[in-house]
């Protein structure tokens, strides 16, 4: 096998024309490239276009369709080639301004995820092989350098136009080292100690006393104040104040103030104030706000949550905003295009597939009522304002309800409402509430027109004192079924009345979102 390797390599090397003015390649020049699954052929073409380096090889020998995964930043060209071809059985030599490629069948390729390939030099040398070629035109011979090899050569002239090559090739085998852990300690940039100062592999353990700036970490990173990565993070990243990842993140991120990931993120973000992430799928928890340009599996914040698609729950103290939510939204204000679960809050707006209805209704106590229903059929909010026929008394209130699907766009609704009765004045400061439990039959009159009718149980609780009658309680009800005033001697007397009334309303809205027996939503 070794004889075959030497023969193939020298055959390719000798097939490359050499010129007397050939220039050797400077392997110390820093280069940068990033390949994510490109073929060997396309990688070589790109390096040639970018850096002007020529490659010579046989397509029958080199695996040109093999895909490569490699990323280097400002690395010497020689080290970059080592890293690139470590994934393959390819070896290379240099003749003039050409890099000649061959393969070593005894070399085991290293998968991209096994870490940095370090070309250690074995002390033992392979036996020398003398290879003799004749009938070759005379060329100037320049030093030949094999990757991870040492080469000695001699040249002898046979006849005026024929040159013979006697190459004594001594091959030192490159062996794969076991992956080692890279650790780094930073006080403040650039004051740091690193077990691998050449930066041949990602950092596995990073400890930043105050703050640290690195390219990428695969493992653990701790920072007293801040951790900043210009590239990727895989593992656990914790900081007293701020964590920053320049590209992709996977794992757990925890900070006293802010976590931010520029590109994709998956895992968990937890911050005292704010979490920010790009595309991906993760869970976020913050004291103030969470923001994700992509999908999340759940968000919890003291004030605001913003995401694209949510698979789970959005919970905040103030506002939740998302496109599609496959779960619950819980907050004072909820906004979404569609919600597969239930939005619960003071006001919930589901733009595309929600329940939106404006109702004009008449009741026995307050004659004219305007009710706005927002949310989804399973749970919706009701905003209310009403006035009696004389314009002396008006009400302002809030409620919530649920609709049970019956058949053919017909629903049975149950609603709870409470409204303050401002009686004979602009605003009544004393407790003067009308509390209602409604059961309505809601049916369609047209595409955007519906009607609701049903009984109402009314319970009025009031501490308002009527100077004309010298009694406590509201005077709005036209009749009552029960009335009693409770006086404990320590508080103002509380008057309670209840009666059964009737609710009749006409409702306007967009095309109703109805639910069929298959549990699907249709326009």
JSON list of C-alpha atoms in Angstrom, two decimals, residues 5-164:
[
{"chain": "A", "resi": 5, "resn": "UNK", "atom": "CA", "xyz": [0.85, 5.80, -2.40]},
{"chain": "A", "resi": 6, "resn": "UNK", "atom": "CA", "xyz": [4.39, 6.87, -3.38]},
{"chain": "A", "resi": 7, "resn": "UNK", "atom": "CA", "xyz": [3.90, 5.91, -6.99]},
{"chain": "A", "resi": 8, "resn": "UNK", "atom": "CA", "xyz": [0.60, 7.82, -7.27]},
{"chain": "A", "resi": 9, "resn": "UNK", "atom": "CA", "xyz": [2.03, 10.92, -5.63]},
{"chain": "A", "resi": 10, "resn": "UNK", "atom": "CA", "xyz": [5.19, 11.09, -7.70]},
{"chain": "A", "resi": 11, "resn": "UNK", "atom": "CA", "xyz": [3.23, 10.41, -10.87]},
{"chain": "A", "resi": 12, "resn": "UNK", "atom": "CA", "xyz": [1.01, 13.42, -10.21]},
{"chain": "A", "resi": 13, "resn": "UNK", "atom": "CA", "xyz": [3.92, 15.60, -9.15]},
{"chain": "A", "resi": 14, "resn": "UNK", "atom": "CA", "xyz": [5.92, 14.77, -12.26]},
{"chain": "A", "resi": 15, "resn": "UNK", "atom": "CA", "xyz": [2.97, 15.47, -14.54]},
{"chain": "A", "resi": 16, "resn": "UNK", "atom": "CA", "xyz": [2.98, 19.14, -13.47]},
{"chain": "A", "resi": 17, "resn": "UNK", "atom": "CA", "xyz": [5.05, 21.42, -15.75]},
{"chain": "A", "resi": 18, "resn": "UNK", "atom": "CA", "xyz": [7.65, 23.43, -13.85]},
{"chain": "A", "resi": 19, "resn": "UNK", "atom": "CA", "xyz": [9.20, 26.64, -15.02]},
{"chain": "A", "resi": 20, "resn": "UNK", "atom": "CA", "xyz": [12.55, 28.09, -14.22]},
{"chain": "A", "resi": 21, "resn": "UNK", "atom": "CA", "xyz": [10.94, 31.15, -12.72]},
{"chain": "A", "resi": 22, "resn": "UNK", "atom": "CA", "xyz": [8.48, 29.26, -10.48]},
{"chain": "A", "resi": 23, "resn": "UNK", "atom": "CA", "xyz": [7.75, 30.86, -7.17]},
{"chain": "A", "resi": 24, "resn": "UNK", "atom": "CA", "xyz": [7.14, 28.90, -3.96]},
{"chain": "A", "resi": 25, "resn": "UNK", "atom": "CA", "xyz": [3.96, 29.44, -1.99]},
{"chain": "A", "resi": 26, "resn": "UNK", "atom": "CA", "xyz": [4.06, 31.46, 1.22]},
{"chain": "A", "resi": 27, "resn": "UNK", "atom": "CA", "xyz": [2.27, 29.30, 3.79]},
{"chain": "A", "resi": 28, "resn": "UNK", "atom": "CA", "xyz": [2.51, 31.97, 6.48]},
{"chain": "A", "resi": 29, "resn": "UNK", "atom": "CA", "xyz": [0.00, 34.29, 4.77]},
{"chain": "A", "resi": 30, "resn": "UNK", "atom": "CA", "xyz": [-3.20, 34.52, 6.92]},
{"chain": "A", "resi": 31, "resn": "UNK", "atom": "CA", "xyz": [-6.37, 33.30, 5.20]},
{"chain": "A", "resi": 32, "resn": "UNK", "atom": "CA", "xyz": [-10.05, 33.02, 6.12]},
{"chain": "A", "resi": 33, "resn": "UNK", "atom": "CA", "xyz": [-12.75, 30.82, 4.66]},
{"chain": "A", "resi": 34, "resn": "UNK", "atom": "CA", "xyz": [-15.96, 29.11, 5.72]},
{"chain": "A", "resi": 35, "resn": "UNK", "atom": "CA", "xyz": [-17.24, 25.95, 4.03]},
{"chain": "A", "resi": 36, "resn": "UNK", "atom": "CA", "xyz": [-20.48, 24.25, 5.06]},
{"chain": "A", "resi": 37, "resn": "UNK", "atom": "CA", "xyz": [-20.86, 21.11, 2.94]},
{"chain": "A", "resi": 38, "resn": "UNK", "atom": "CA", "xyz": [-19.27, 22.28, -0.33]},
{"chain": "A", "resi": 39, "resn": "UNK", "atom": "CA", "xyz": [-17.58, 19.62, -2.46]},
{"chain": "A", "resi": 40, "resn": "UNK", "atom": "CA", "xyz": [-13.79, 19.30, -2.63]},
{"chain": "A", "resi": 41, "resn": "UNK", "atom": "CA", "xyz": [-13.89, 20.49, -6.24]},
{"chain": "A", "resi": 42, "resn": "UNK", "atom": "CA", "xyz": [-15.84, 23.67, -5.44]},
{"chain": "A", "resi": 43, "resn": "UNK", "atom": "CA", "xyz": [-13.64, 24.35, -2.37]},
{"chain": "A", "resi": 44, "resn": "UNK", "atom": "CA", "xyz": [-10.47, 24.18, -4.44]},
{"chain": "A", "resi": 45, "resn": "UNK", "atom": "CA", "xyz": [-11.97, 26.46, -7.09]},
{"chain": "A", "resi": 46, "resn": "UNK", "atom": "CA", "xyz": [-12.96, 29.02, -4.47]},
{"chain": "A", "resi": 47, "resn": "UNK", "atom": "CA", "xyz": [-9.52, 29.04, -2.83]},
{"chain": "A", "resi": 48, "resn": "UNK", "atom": "CA", "xyz": [-7.91, 29.48, -6.27]},
{"chain": "A", "resi": 49, "resn": "UNK", "atom": "CA", "xyz": [-10.15, 32.43, -7.12]},
{"chain": "A", "resi": 50, "resn": "UNK", "atom": "CA", "xyz": [-9.70, 34.08, -3.73]},
{"chain": "A", "resi": 51, "resn": "UNK", "atom": "CA", "xyz": [-5.97, 33.57, -3.13]},
{"chain": "A", "resi": 52, "resn": "UNK", "atom": "CA", "xyz": [-4.54, 32.76, -6.59]},
{"chain": "A", "resi": 53, "resn": "UNK", "atom": "CA", "xyz": [-3.20, 29.35, -5.57]},
{"chain": "A", "resi": 54, "resn": "UNK", "atom": "CA", "xyz": [-3.23, 26.63, -8.24]},
{"chain": "A", "resi": 55, "resn": "UNK", "atom": "CA", "xyz": [-4.02, 22.97, -7.55]},
{"chain": "A", "resi": 56, "resn": "UNK", "atom": "CA", "xyz": [-2.99, 19.94, -9.63]},
{"chain": "A", "resi": 57, "resn": "UNK", "atom": "CA", "xyz": [-4.70, 16.61, -9.10]},
{"chain": "A", "resi": 58, "resn": "UNK", "atom": "CA", "xyz": [-6.29, 13.62, -10.80]},
{"chain": "A", "resi": 59, "resn": "UNK", "atom": "CA", "xyz": [-10.07, 13.42, -10.69]},
{"chain": "A", "resi": 60, "resn": "UNK", "atom": "CA", "xyz": [-9.81, 9.63, -10.70]},
{"chain": "A", "resi": 61, "resn": "UNK", "atom": "CA", "xyz": [-7.83, 9.70, -7.45]},
{"chain": "A", "resi": 62, "resn": "UNK", "atom": "CA", "xyz": [-9.02, 12.73, -5.47]},
{"chain": "A", "resi": 63, "resn": "UNK", "atom": "CA", "xyz": [-12.57, 12.46, -3.96]},
{"chain": "A", "resi": 64, "resn": "UNK", "atom": "CA", "xyz": [-13.78, 15.65, -5.63]},
{"chain": "A", "resi": 65, "resn": "UNK", "atom": "CA", "xyz": [-17.41, 15.05, -4.64]},
{"chain": "A", "resi": 66, "resn": "UNK", "atom": "CA", "xyz": [-16.71, 14.65, -0.93]},
{"chain": "A", "resi": 67, "resn": "UNK", "atom": "CA", "xyz": [-18.23, 17.46, 1.12]},
{"chain": "A", "resi": 68, "resn": "UNK", "atom": "CA", "xyz": [-16.09, 19.54, 3.46]},
{"chain": "A", "resi": 69, "resn": "UNK", "atom": "CA", "xyz": [-16.97, 21.41, 6.65]},
{"chain": "A", "resi": 70, "resn": "UNK", "atom": "CA", "xyz": [-14.35, 23.88, 7.79]},
{"chain": "A", "resi": 71, "resn": "UNK", "atom": "CA", "xyz": [-14.15, 27.40, 9.18]},
{"chain": "A", "resi": 72, "resn": "UNK", "atom": "CA", "xyz": [-10.90, 29.32, 9.72]},
{"chain": "A", "resi": 73, "resn": "UNK", "atom": "CA", "xyz": [-10.35, 32.98, 10.53]},
{"chain": "A", "resi": 74, "resn": "UNK", "atom": "CA", "xyz": [-7.00, 34.68, 9.80]},
{"chain": "A", "resi": 75, "resn": "UNK", "atom": "CA", "xyz": [-5.11, 31.40, 10.09]},
{"chain": "A", "resi": 76, "resn": "UNK", "atom": "CA", "xyz": [-1.73, 30.83, 8.32]},
{"chain": "A", "resi": 77, "resn": "UNK", "atom": "CA", "xyz": [-2.35, 29.21, 4.96]},
{"chain": "A", "resi": 78, "resn": "UNK", "atom": "CA", "xyz": [-0.37, 26.09, 5.87]},
{"chain": "A", "resi": 79, "resn": "UNK", "atom": "CA", "xyz": [-2.42, 25.49, 9.03]},
{"chain": "A", "resi": 80, "resn": "UNK", "atom": "CA", "xyz": [-5.63, 26.21, 7.13]},
{"chain": "A", "resi": 81, "resn": "UNK", "atom": "CA", "xyz": [-4.77, 23.49, 4.58]},
{"chain": "A", "resi": 82, "resn": "UNK", "atom": "CA", "xyz": [-4.04, 21.07, 7.41]},
{"chain": "A", "resi": 83, "resn": "UNK", "atom": "CA", "xyz": [-7.43, 21.76, 8.95]},
{"chain": "A", "resi": 84, "resn": "UNK", "atom": "CA", "xyz": [-9.25, 21.56, 5.60]},
{"chain": "A", "resi": 85, "resn": "UNK", "atom": "CA", "xyz": [-7.79, 18.20, 4.47]},
{"chain": "A", "resi": 86, "resn": "UNK", "atom": "CA", "xyz": [-7.87, 16.62, 7.95]},
{"chain": "A", "resi": 87, "resn": "UNK", "atom": "CA", "xyz": [-11.41, 15.44, 7.12]},
{"chain": "A", "resi": 88, "resn": "UNK", "atom": "CA", "xyz": [-10.17, 13.45, 4.09]},
{"chain": "A", "resi": 89, "resn": "UNK", "atom": "CA", "xyz": [-7.43, 11.08, 2.97]},
{"chain": "A", "resi": 90, "resn": "UNK", "atom": "CA", "xyz": [-5.94, 13.86, 0.84]},
{"chain": "A", "resi": 91, "resn": "UNK", "atom": "CA", "xyz": [-2.26, 14.81, 1.22]},
{"chain": "A", "resi": 92, "resn": "UNK", "atom": "CA", "xyz": [-0.46, 17.52, -0.66]},
{"chain": "A", "resi": 93, "resn": "UNK", "atom": "CA", "xyz": [2.94, 18.65, -1.88]},
{"chain": "A", "resi": 94, "resn": "UNK", "atom": "CA", "xyz": [4.27, 21.87, -3.40]},
{"chain": "A", "resi": 95, "resn": "UNK", "atom": "CA", "xyz": [6.07, 22.30, -6.70]},
{"chain": "A", "resi": 96, "resn": "UNK", "atom": "CA", "xyz": [6.68, 25.94, -7.60]},
{"chain": "A", "resi": 97, "resn": "UNK", "atom": "CA", "xyz": [3.37, 27.77, -7.51]},
{"chain": "A", "resi": 98, "resn": "UNK", "atom": "CA", "xyz": [1.29, 24.58, -7.67]},
{"chain": "A", "resi": 99, "resn": "UNK", "atom": "CA", "xyz": [-0.12, 22.50, -4.82]},
{"chain": "A", "resi": 100, "resn": "UNK", "atom": "CA", "xyz": [-0.18, 18.86, -5.95]},
{"chain": "A", "resi": 101, "resn": "UNK", "atom": "CA", "xyz": [-2.81, 16.64, -4.37]},
{"chain": "A", "resi": 102, "resn": "UNK", "atom": "CA", "xyz": [-2.80, 12.89, -3.82]},
{"chain": "A", "resi": 103, "resn": "UNK", "atom": "CA", "xyz": [-4.27, 10.47, -1.29]},
{"chain": "A", "resi": 104, "resn": "UNK", "atom": "CA", "xyz": [-2.84, 8.29, 1.45]},
{"chain": "A", "resi": 105, "resn": "UNK", "atom": "CA", "xyz": [-4.96, 5.16, 1.75]},
{"chain": "A", "resi": 106, "resn": "UNK", "atom": "CA", "xyz": [-3.48, 4.45, 5.20]},
{"chain": "A", "resi": 107, "resn": "UNK", "atom": "CA", "xyz": [-4.69, 7.78, 6.53]},
{"chain": "A", "resi": 108, "resn": "UNK", "atom": "CA", "xyz": [-7.94, 7.76, 8.48]},
{"chain": "A", "resi": 109, "resn": "UNK", "atom": "CA", "xyz": [-10.07, 10.83, 7.71]},
{"chain": "A", "resi": 110, "resn": "UNK", "atom": "CA", "xyz": [-11.22, 12.86, 10.68]},
{"chain": "A", "resi": 111, "resn": "UNK", "atom": "CA", "xyz": [-14.91, 13.81, 10.85]},
{"chain": "A", "resi": 112, "resn": "UNK", "atom": "CA", "xyz": [-15.46, 17.58, 11.16]},
{"chain": "A", "resi": 113, "resn": "UNK", "atom": "CA", "xyz": [-16.86, 17.29, 14.68]},
{"chain": "A", "resi": 114, "resn": "UNK", "atom": "CA", "xyz": [-13.89, 15.45, 16.21]},
{"chain": "A", "resi": 115, "resn": "UNK", "atom": "CA", "xyz": [-11.94, 18.61, 16.81]},
{"chain": "A", "resi": 116, "resn": "UNK", "atom": "CA", "xyz": [-8.60, 20.05, 15.65]},
{"chain": "A", "resi": 117, "resn": "UNK", "atom": "CA", "xyz": [-6.21, 17.77, 13.76]},
{"chain": "A", "resi": 118, "resn": "UNK", "atom": "CA", "xyz": [-2.70, 18.22, 15.10]},
{"chain": "A", "resi": 119, "resn": "UNK", "atom": "CA", "xyz": [0.05, 16.81, 12.86]},
{"chain": "A", "resi": 120, "resn": "UNK", "atom": "CA", "xyz": [2.29, 15.21, 15.43]},
{"chain": "A", "resi": 121, "resn": "UNK", "atom": "CA", "xyz": [5.53, 13.76, 14.04]},
{"chain": "A", "resi": 122, "resn": "UNK", "atom": "CA", "xyz": [6.28, 10.13, 14.84]},
{"chain": "A", "resi": 123, "resn": "UNK", "atom": "CA", "xyz": [9.89, 9.34, 15.69]},
{"chain": "A", "resi": 124, "resn": "UNK", "atom": "CA", "xyz": [9.97, 6.26, 13.44]},
{"chain": "A", "resi": 125, "resn": "UNK", "atom": "CA", "xyz": [10.60, 6.73, 9.72]},
{"chain": "A", "resi": 126, "resn": "UNK", "atom": "CA", "xyz": [9.22, 4.65, 6.90]},
{"chain": "A", "resi": 127, "resn": "UNK", "atom": "CA", "xyz": [11.73, 2.94, 4.67]},
{"chain": "A", "resi": 128, "resn": "UNK", "atom": "CA", "xyz": [13.04, 4.96, 1.74]},
{"chain": "A", "resi": 129, "resn": "UNK", "atom": "CA", "xyz": [11.75, 4.28, -1.76]},
{"chain": "A", "resi": 130, "resn": "UNK", "atom": "CA", "xyz": [13.80, 5.02, -4.88]},
{"chain": "A", "resi": 131, "resn": "UNK", "atom": "CA", "xyz": [11.63, 5.97, -7.82]},
{"chain": "A", "resi": 132, "resn": "UNK", "atom": "CA", "xyz": [13.23, 6.28, -11.28]},
{"chain": "A", "resi": 133, "resn": "UNK", "atom": "CA", "xyz": [11.66, 8.10, -14.24]},
{"chain": "A", "resi": 134, "resn": "UNK", "atom": "CA", "xyz": [13.23, 8.63, -17.65]},
{"chain": "A", "resi": 135, "resn": "UNK", "atom": "CA", "xyz": [12.42, 10.37, -20.92]},
{"chain": "A", "resi": 136, "resn": "UNK", "atom": "CA", "xyz": [11.35, 13.56, -19.15]},
{"chain": "A", "resi": 137, "resn": "UNK", "atom": "CA", "xyz": [12.25, 16.98, -20.51]},
{"chain": "A", "resi": 138, "resn": "UNK", "atom": "CA", "xyz": [14.82, 18.95, -18.51]},
{"chain": "A", "resi": 139, "resn": "UNK", "atom": "CA", "xyz": [13.23, 21.19, -15.84]},
{"chain": "A", "resi": 140, "resn": "UNK", "atom": "CA", "xyz": [14.59, 23.15, -12.96]},
{"chain": "A", "resi": 141, "resn": "UNK", "atom": "CA", "xyz": [13.91, 21.23, -9.76]},
{"chain": "A", "resi": 142, "resn": "UNK", "atom": "CA", "xyz": [12.61, 23.25, -6.79]},
{"chain": "A", "resi": 143, "resn": "UNK", "atom": "CA", "xyz": [12.27, 21.97, -3.22]},
{"chain": "A", "resi": 144, "resn": "UNK", "atom": "CA", "xyz": [9.36, 19.53, -2.79]},
{"chain": "A", "resi": 145, "resn": "UNK", "atom": "CA", "xyz": [7.54, 19.63, 0.53]},
{"chain": "A", "resi": 146, "resn": "UNK", "atom": "CA", "xyz": [5.04, 16.97, 1.57]},
{"chain": "A", "resi": 147, "resn": "UNK", "atom": "CA", "xyz": [2.48, 17.62, 4.28]},
{"chain": "A", "resi": 148, "resn": "UNK", "atom": "CA", "xyz": [3.82, 16.05, 7.48]},
{"chain": "A", "resi": 149, "resn": "UNK", "atom": "CA", "xyz": [6.85, 14.64, 5.63]},
{"chain": "A", "resi": 150, "resn": "UNK", "atom": "CA", "xyz": [10.52, 15.37, 5.14]},
{"chain": "A", "resi": 151, "resn": "UNK", "atom": "CA", "xyz": [11.95, 14.97, 1.63]},
{"chain": "A", "resi": 152, "resn": "UNK", "atom": "CA", "xyz": [15.48, 14.53, 0.26]},
{"chain": "A", "resi": 153, "resn": "UNK", "atom": "CA", "xyz": [16.17, 14.46, -3.46]},
{"chain": "A", "resi": 154, "resn": "UNK", "atom": "CA", "xyz": [19.07, 14.18, -5.94]},
{"chain": "A", "resi": 155, "resn": "UNK", "atom": "CA", "xyz": [19.18, 14.98, -9.64]},
{"chain": "A", "resi": 156, "resn": "UNK", "atom": "CA", "xyz": [21.47, 13.38, -12.21]},
{"chain": "A", "resi": 157, "resn": "UNK", "atom": "CA", "xyz": [21.73, 14.22, -15.90]},
{"chain": "A", "resi": 158, "resn": "UNK", "atom": "CA", "xyz": [21.57, 11.22, -18.24]},
{"chain": "A", "resi": 159, "resn": "UNK", "atom": "CA", "xyz": [21.69, 12.88, -21.67]},
{"chain": "A", "resi": 160, "resn": "UNK", "atom": "CA", "xyz": [21.31, 16.43, -23.03]},
{"chain": "A", "resi": 161, "resn": "UNK", "atom": "CA", "xyz": [17.53, 16.35, -23.29]},
{"chain": "A", "resi": 162, "resn": "UNK", "atom": "CA", "xyz": [16.70, 13.65, -20.74]},
{"chain": "A", "resi": 163, "resn": "UNK", "atom": "CA", "xyz": [16.69, 14.03, -16.95]},
{"chain": "A", "resi": 164, "resn": "UNK", "atom": "CA", "xyz": [16.32, 11.21, -14.44]}
]
